[in-house]
CSV table of C-alpha atoms in Angstrom, one decimal:
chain,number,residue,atom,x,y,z
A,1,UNK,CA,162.2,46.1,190.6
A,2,UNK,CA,160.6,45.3,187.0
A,3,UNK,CA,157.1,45.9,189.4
A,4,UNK,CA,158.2,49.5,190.6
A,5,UNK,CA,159.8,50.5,187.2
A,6,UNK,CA,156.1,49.2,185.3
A,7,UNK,CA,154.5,51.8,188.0
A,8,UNK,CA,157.1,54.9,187.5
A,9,UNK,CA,156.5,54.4,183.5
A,10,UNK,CA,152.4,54.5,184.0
A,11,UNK,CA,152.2,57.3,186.2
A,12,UNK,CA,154.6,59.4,184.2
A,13,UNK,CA,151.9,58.6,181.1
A,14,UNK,CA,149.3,59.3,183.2
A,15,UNK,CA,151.2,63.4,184.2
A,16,UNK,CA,152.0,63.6,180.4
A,17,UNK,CA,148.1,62.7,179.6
A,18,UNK,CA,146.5,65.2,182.2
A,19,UNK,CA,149.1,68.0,181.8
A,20,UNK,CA,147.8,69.4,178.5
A,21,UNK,CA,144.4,69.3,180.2
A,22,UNK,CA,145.6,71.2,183.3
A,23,UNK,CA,147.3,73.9,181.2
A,24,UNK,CA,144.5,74.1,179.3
A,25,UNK,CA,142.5,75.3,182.2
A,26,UNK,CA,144.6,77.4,183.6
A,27,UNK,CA,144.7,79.6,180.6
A,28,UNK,CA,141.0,79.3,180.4
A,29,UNK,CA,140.9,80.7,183.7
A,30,UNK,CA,143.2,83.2,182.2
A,31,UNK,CA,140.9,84.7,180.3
A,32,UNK,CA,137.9,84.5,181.5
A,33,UNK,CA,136.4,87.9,183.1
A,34,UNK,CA,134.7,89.0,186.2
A,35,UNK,CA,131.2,90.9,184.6
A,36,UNK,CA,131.3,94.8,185.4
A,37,UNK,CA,127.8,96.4,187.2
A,38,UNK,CA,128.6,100.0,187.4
A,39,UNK,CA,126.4,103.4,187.1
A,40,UNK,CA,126.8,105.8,184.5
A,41,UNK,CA,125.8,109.1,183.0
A,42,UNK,CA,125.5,110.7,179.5
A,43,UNK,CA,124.6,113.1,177.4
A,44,UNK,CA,123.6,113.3,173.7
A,45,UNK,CA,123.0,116.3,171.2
A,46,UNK,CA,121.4,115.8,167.4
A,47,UNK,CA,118.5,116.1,165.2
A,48,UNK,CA,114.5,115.4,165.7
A,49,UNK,CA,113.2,114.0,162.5
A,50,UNK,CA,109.5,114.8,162.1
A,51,UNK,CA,107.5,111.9,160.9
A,52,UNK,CA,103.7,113.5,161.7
A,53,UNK,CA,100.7,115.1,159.2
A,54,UNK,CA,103.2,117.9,158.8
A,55,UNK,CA,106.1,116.0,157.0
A,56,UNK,CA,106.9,115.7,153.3
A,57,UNK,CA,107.0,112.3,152.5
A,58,UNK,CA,105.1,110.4,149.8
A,59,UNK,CA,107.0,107.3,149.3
A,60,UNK,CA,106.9,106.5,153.4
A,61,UNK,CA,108.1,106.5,156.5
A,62,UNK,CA,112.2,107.4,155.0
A,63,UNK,CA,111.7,109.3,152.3
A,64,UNK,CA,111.0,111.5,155.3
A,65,UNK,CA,114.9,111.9,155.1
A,66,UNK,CA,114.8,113.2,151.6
A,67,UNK,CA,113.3,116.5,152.0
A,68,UNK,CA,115.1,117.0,155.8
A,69,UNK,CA,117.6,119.5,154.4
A,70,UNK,CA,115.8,122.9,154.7
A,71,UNK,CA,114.5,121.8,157.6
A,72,UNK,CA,117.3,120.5,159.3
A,73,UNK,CA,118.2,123.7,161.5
A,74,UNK,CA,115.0,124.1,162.7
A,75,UNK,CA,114.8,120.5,164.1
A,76,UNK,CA,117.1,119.5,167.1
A,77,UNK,CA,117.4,117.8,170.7
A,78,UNK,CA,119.6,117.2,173.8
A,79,UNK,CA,119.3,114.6,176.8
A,80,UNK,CA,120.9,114.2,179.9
A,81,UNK,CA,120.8,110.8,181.5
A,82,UNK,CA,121.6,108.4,184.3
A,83,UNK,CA,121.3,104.4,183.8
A,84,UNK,CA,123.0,101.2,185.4
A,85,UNK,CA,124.6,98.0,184.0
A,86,UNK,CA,122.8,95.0,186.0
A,87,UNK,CA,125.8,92.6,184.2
A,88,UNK,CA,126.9,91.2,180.7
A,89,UNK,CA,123.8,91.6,178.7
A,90,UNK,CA,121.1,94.1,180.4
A,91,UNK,CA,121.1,97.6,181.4
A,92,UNK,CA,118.9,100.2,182.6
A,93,UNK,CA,118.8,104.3,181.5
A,94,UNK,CA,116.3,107.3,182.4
A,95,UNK,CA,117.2,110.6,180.7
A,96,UNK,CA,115.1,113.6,179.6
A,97,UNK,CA,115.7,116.6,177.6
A,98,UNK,CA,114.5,119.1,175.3
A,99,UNK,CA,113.7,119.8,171.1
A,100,UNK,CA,112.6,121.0,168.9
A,101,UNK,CA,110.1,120.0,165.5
A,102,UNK,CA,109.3,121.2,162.2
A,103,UNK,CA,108.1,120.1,158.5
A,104,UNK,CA,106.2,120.7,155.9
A,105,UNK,CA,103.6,118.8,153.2
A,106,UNK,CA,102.6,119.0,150.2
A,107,UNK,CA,99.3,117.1,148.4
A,108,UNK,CA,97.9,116.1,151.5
A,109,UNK,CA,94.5,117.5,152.6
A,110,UNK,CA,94.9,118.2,156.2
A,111,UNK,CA,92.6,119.5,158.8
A,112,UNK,CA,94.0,122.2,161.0
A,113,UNK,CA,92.3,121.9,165.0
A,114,UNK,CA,89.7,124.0,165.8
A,115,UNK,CA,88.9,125.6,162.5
A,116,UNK,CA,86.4,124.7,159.5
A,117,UNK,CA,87.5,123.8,156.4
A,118,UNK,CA,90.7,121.8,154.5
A,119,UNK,CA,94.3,122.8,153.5
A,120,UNK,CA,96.9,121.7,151.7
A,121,UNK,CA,101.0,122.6,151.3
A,122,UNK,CA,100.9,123.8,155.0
A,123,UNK,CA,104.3,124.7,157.1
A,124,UNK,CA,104.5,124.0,160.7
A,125,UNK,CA,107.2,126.0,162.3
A,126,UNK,CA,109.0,124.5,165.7
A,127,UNK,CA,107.2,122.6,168.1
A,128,UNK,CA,108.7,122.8,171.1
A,129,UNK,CA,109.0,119.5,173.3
A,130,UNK,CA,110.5,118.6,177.3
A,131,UNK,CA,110.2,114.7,176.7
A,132,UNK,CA,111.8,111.6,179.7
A,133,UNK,CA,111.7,108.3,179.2
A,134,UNK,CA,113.0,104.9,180.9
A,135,UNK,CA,114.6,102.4,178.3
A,136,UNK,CA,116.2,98.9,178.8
A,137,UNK,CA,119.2,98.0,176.6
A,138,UNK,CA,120.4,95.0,175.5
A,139,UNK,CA,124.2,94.4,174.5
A,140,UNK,CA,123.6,92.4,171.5
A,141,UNK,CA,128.1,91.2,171.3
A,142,UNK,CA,127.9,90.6,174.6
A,143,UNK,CA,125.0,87.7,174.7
A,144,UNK,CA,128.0,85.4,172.8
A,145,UNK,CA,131.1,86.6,173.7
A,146,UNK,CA,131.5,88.9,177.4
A,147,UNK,CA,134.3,91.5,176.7
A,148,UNK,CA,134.1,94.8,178.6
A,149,UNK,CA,136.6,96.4,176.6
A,150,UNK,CA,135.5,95.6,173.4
A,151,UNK,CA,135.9,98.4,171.1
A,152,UNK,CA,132.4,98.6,169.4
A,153,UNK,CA,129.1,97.1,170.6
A,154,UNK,CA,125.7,97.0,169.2
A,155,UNK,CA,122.9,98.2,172.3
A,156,UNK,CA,119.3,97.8,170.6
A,157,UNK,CA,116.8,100.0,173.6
A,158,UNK,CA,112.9,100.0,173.8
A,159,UNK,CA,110.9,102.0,176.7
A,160,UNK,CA,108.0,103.9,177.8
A,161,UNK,CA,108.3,107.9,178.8
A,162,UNK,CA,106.3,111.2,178.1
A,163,UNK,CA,106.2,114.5,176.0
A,164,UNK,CA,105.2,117.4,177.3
A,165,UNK,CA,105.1,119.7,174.1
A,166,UNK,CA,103.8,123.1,172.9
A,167,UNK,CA,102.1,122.6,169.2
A,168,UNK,CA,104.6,125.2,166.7
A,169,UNK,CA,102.6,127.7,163.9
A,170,UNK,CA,101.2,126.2,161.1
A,171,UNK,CA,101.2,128.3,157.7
A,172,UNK,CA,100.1,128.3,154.3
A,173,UNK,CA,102.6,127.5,151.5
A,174,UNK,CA,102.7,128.9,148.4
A,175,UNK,CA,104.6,127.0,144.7
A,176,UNK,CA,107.9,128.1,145.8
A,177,UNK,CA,107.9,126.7,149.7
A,178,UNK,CA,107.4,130.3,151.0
A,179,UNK,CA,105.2,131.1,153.8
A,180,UNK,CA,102.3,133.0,152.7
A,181,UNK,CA,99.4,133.0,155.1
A,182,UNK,CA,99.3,132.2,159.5
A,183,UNK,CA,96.5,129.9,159.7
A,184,UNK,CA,96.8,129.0,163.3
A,185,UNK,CA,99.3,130.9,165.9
A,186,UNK,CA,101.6,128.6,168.2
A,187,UNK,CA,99.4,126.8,170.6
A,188,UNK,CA,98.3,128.9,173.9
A,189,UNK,CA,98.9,125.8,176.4
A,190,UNK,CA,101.2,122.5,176.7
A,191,UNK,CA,99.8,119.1,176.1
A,192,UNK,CA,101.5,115.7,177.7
A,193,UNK,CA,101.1,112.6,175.9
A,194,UNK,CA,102.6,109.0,176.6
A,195,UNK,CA,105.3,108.0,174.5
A,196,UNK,CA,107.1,104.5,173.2
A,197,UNK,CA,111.3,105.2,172.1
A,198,UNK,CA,112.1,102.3,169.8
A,199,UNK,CA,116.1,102.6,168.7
A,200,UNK,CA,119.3,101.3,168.3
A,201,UNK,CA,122.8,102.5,169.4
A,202,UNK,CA,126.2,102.1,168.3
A,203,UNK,CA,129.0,102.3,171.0
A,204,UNK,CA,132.5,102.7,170.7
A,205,UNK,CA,134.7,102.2,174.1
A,206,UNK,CA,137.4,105.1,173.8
A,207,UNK,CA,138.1,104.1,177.3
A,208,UNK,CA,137.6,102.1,180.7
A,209,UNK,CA,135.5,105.2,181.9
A,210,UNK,CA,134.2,107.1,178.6
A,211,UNK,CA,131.8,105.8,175.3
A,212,UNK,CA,131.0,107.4,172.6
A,213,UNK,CA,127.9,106.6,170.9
A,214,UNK,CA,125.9,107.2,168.2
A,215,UNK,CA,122.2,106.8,168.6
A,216,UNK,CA,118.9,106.9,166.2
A,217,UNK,CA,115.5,106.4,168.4
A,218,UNK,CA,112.1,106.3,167.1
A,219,UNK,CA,109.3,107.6,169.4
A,220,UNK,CA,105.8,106.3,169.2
A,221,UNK,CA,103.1,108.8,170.4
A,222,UNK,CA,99.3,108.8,172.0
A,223,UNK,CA,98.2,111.9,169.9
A,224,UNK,CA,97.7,113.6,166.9
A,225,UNK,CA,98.0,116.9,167.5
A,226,UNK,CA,101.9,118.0,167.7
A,227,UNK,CA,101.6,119.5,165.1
A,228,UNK,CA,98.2,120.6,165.4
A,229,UNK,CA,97.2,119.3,161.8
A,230,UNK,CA,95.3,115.8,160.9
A,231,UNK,CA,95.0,114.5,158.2
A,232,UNK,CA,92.2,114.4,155.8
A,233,UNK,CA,90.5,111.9,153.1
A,234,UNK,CA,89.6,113.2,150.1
A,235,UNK,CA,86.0,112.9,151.0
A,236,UNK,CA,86.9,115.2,153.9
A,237,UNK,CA,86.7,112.4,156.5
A,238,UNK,CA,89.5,112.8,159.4
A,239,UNK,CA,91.9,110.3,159.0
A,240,UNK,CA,93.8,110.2,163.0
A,241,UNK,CA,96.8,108.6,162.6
A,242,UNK,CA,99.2,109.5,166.1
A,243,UNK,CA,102.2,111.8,165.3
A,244,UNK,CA,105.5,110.1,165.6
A,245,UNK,CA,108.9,111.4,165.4
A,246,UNK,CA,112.7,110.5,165.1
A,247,UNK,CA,116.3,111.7,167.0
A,248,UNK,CA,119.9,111.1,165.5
A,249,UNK,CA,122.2,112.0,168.3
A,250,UNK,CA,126.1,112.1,168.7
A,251,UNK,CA,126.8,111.2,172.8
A,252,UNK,CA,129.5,110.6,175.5
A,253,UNK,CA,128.9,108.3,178.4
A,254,UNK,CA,131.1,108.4,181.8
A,255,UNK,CA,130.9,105.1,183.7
A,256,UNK,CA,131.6,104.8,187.5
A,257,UNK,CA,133.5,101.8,187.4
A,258,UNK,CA,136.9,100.7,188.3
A,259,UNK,CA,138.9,99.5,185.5
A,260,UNK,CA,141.7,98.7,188.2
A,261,UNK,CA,139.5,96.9,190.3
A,262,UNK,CA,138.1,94.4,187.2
A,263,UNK,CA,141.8,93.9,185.9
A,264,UNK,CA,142.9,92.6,189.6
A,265,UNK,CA,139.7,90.6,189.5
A,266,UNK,CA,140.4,88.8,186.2
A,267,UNK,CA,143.9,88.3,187.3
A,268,UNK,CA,143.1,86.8,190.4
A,269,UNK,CA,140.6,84.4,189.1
């Protein structure tokens, strides 16, 4: 009797020992959730921020930004797009669309294509631009923690893709920013050149189906012409640095998953 009672007593210790452990579990099961693959589409609207021979900058690359305002009309792009979701982490996009570029520079001596001689203070009045690329994203929140419905994520993007773009007016300036004298008329013909997007995008889950998302991407290009200017050195040597520009865009994304479907997953599992 003593035997049986010593028995009852050690596995009752051992039940109380393991139960913690078993709820534990459970409730790790709980929350753990089933990864989402799903297609998608978007669209995106915003401004193209010229960074080639023909913007105003002379402290860099972002002091680009500084003299944007009166230019800021005249500079614009949309995008339509398709992509996928391969799981927690990578994803897959293709989109093309359609801007717009201008600028401006002052005390740079630049070197218009196919005429003799160097300028300065020249204008360059809209490029115009049909550009597709195919980028790979990364969600950056969802490398440590997975949570579809997690309200804002952080998607860093790099690709490869094209421009096929028409090189705008280019003008003289004079003291007051006026145009004064056409020095070369809007290019006769299109040129296509290879390009390299480079951004970052922040996404905000308004629901299962439908982000919103803002976007800044900067595009690497294979020539120096967009704006059919290059720069000079003040020994008149040709200094061919590639034109490169910039897009800050406001989008919505529609995703063809099922939020019904991934709820009854998780709560199965």
């Amino acid at each position: 009797m003593k035997k049986n009672l010593t028995i009852s007593k050690l596995m009752m210790l051992v039940v109380m020992a393991v139960l913690p452990f078993s709820m534990y579990a459970q409730e790790g099961k709980k929350q753990s959730k089933p990864v989402e693959r799903y297609w998608y589409i978007q669209a995106d609207g915003g401004l193209s921020i010229n960074h080639g021979d023909l913007a105003n900058y002379n402290g860099g690359v972002w002091d680009d930004f500084n003299h944007f305002g009166q230019q800021a009309f005249k500079n614009w792009n949309a995008h339509l797009g398709i992509g996928y979701q391969f799981g927690k982490v990578v994803g897959l996009n293709l989109k093309g669309g359609y801007g717009l570029l201008s600028g401006h520079k002052h005390g740079q001596t630049l070197v218009i294509d196919g005429m003799n001689g160097i300028y300065e203070d020249l204008d360059l009045n809209k490029t115009n631009y049909f550009e597709g690329n195919l980028n790979l994203t990364f969600n950056l929140f969802n490398m440590f923690n997975y949570n579809p419905r997690r309200v804002i994520n952080l998607i860093p993007h790099v690709g490869i893709g094209g421009v096929y773009y028409q090189a705008g007016a280019v003008s003289q300036l004079n003291q007051d920013d006026d145009v004064e004298t056409l020095l070369a008329p809007q290019a006769n013909s299109r040129e296509l050149t290879f390009t390299v997007p480079v951004g970052m995008e922040f996404n905000f889950n308004l629901a299962p189906k439908f982000d919103l998302f803002i976007d800044y991407t900067y595009l690497f290009t294979g020539k120096d012409n967009l704006d059919q200017v290059a720069k000079s050195s003040e020994e008149g040597r040709v200094i061919n640095d590639k034109d490169m520009y910039s897009q800050l865009n406001l989008g919505l994304r529609y995703k063809f998953n099922n939020p019904c479907d991934i709820e009854k997953m998780a709560r199965e599992s």
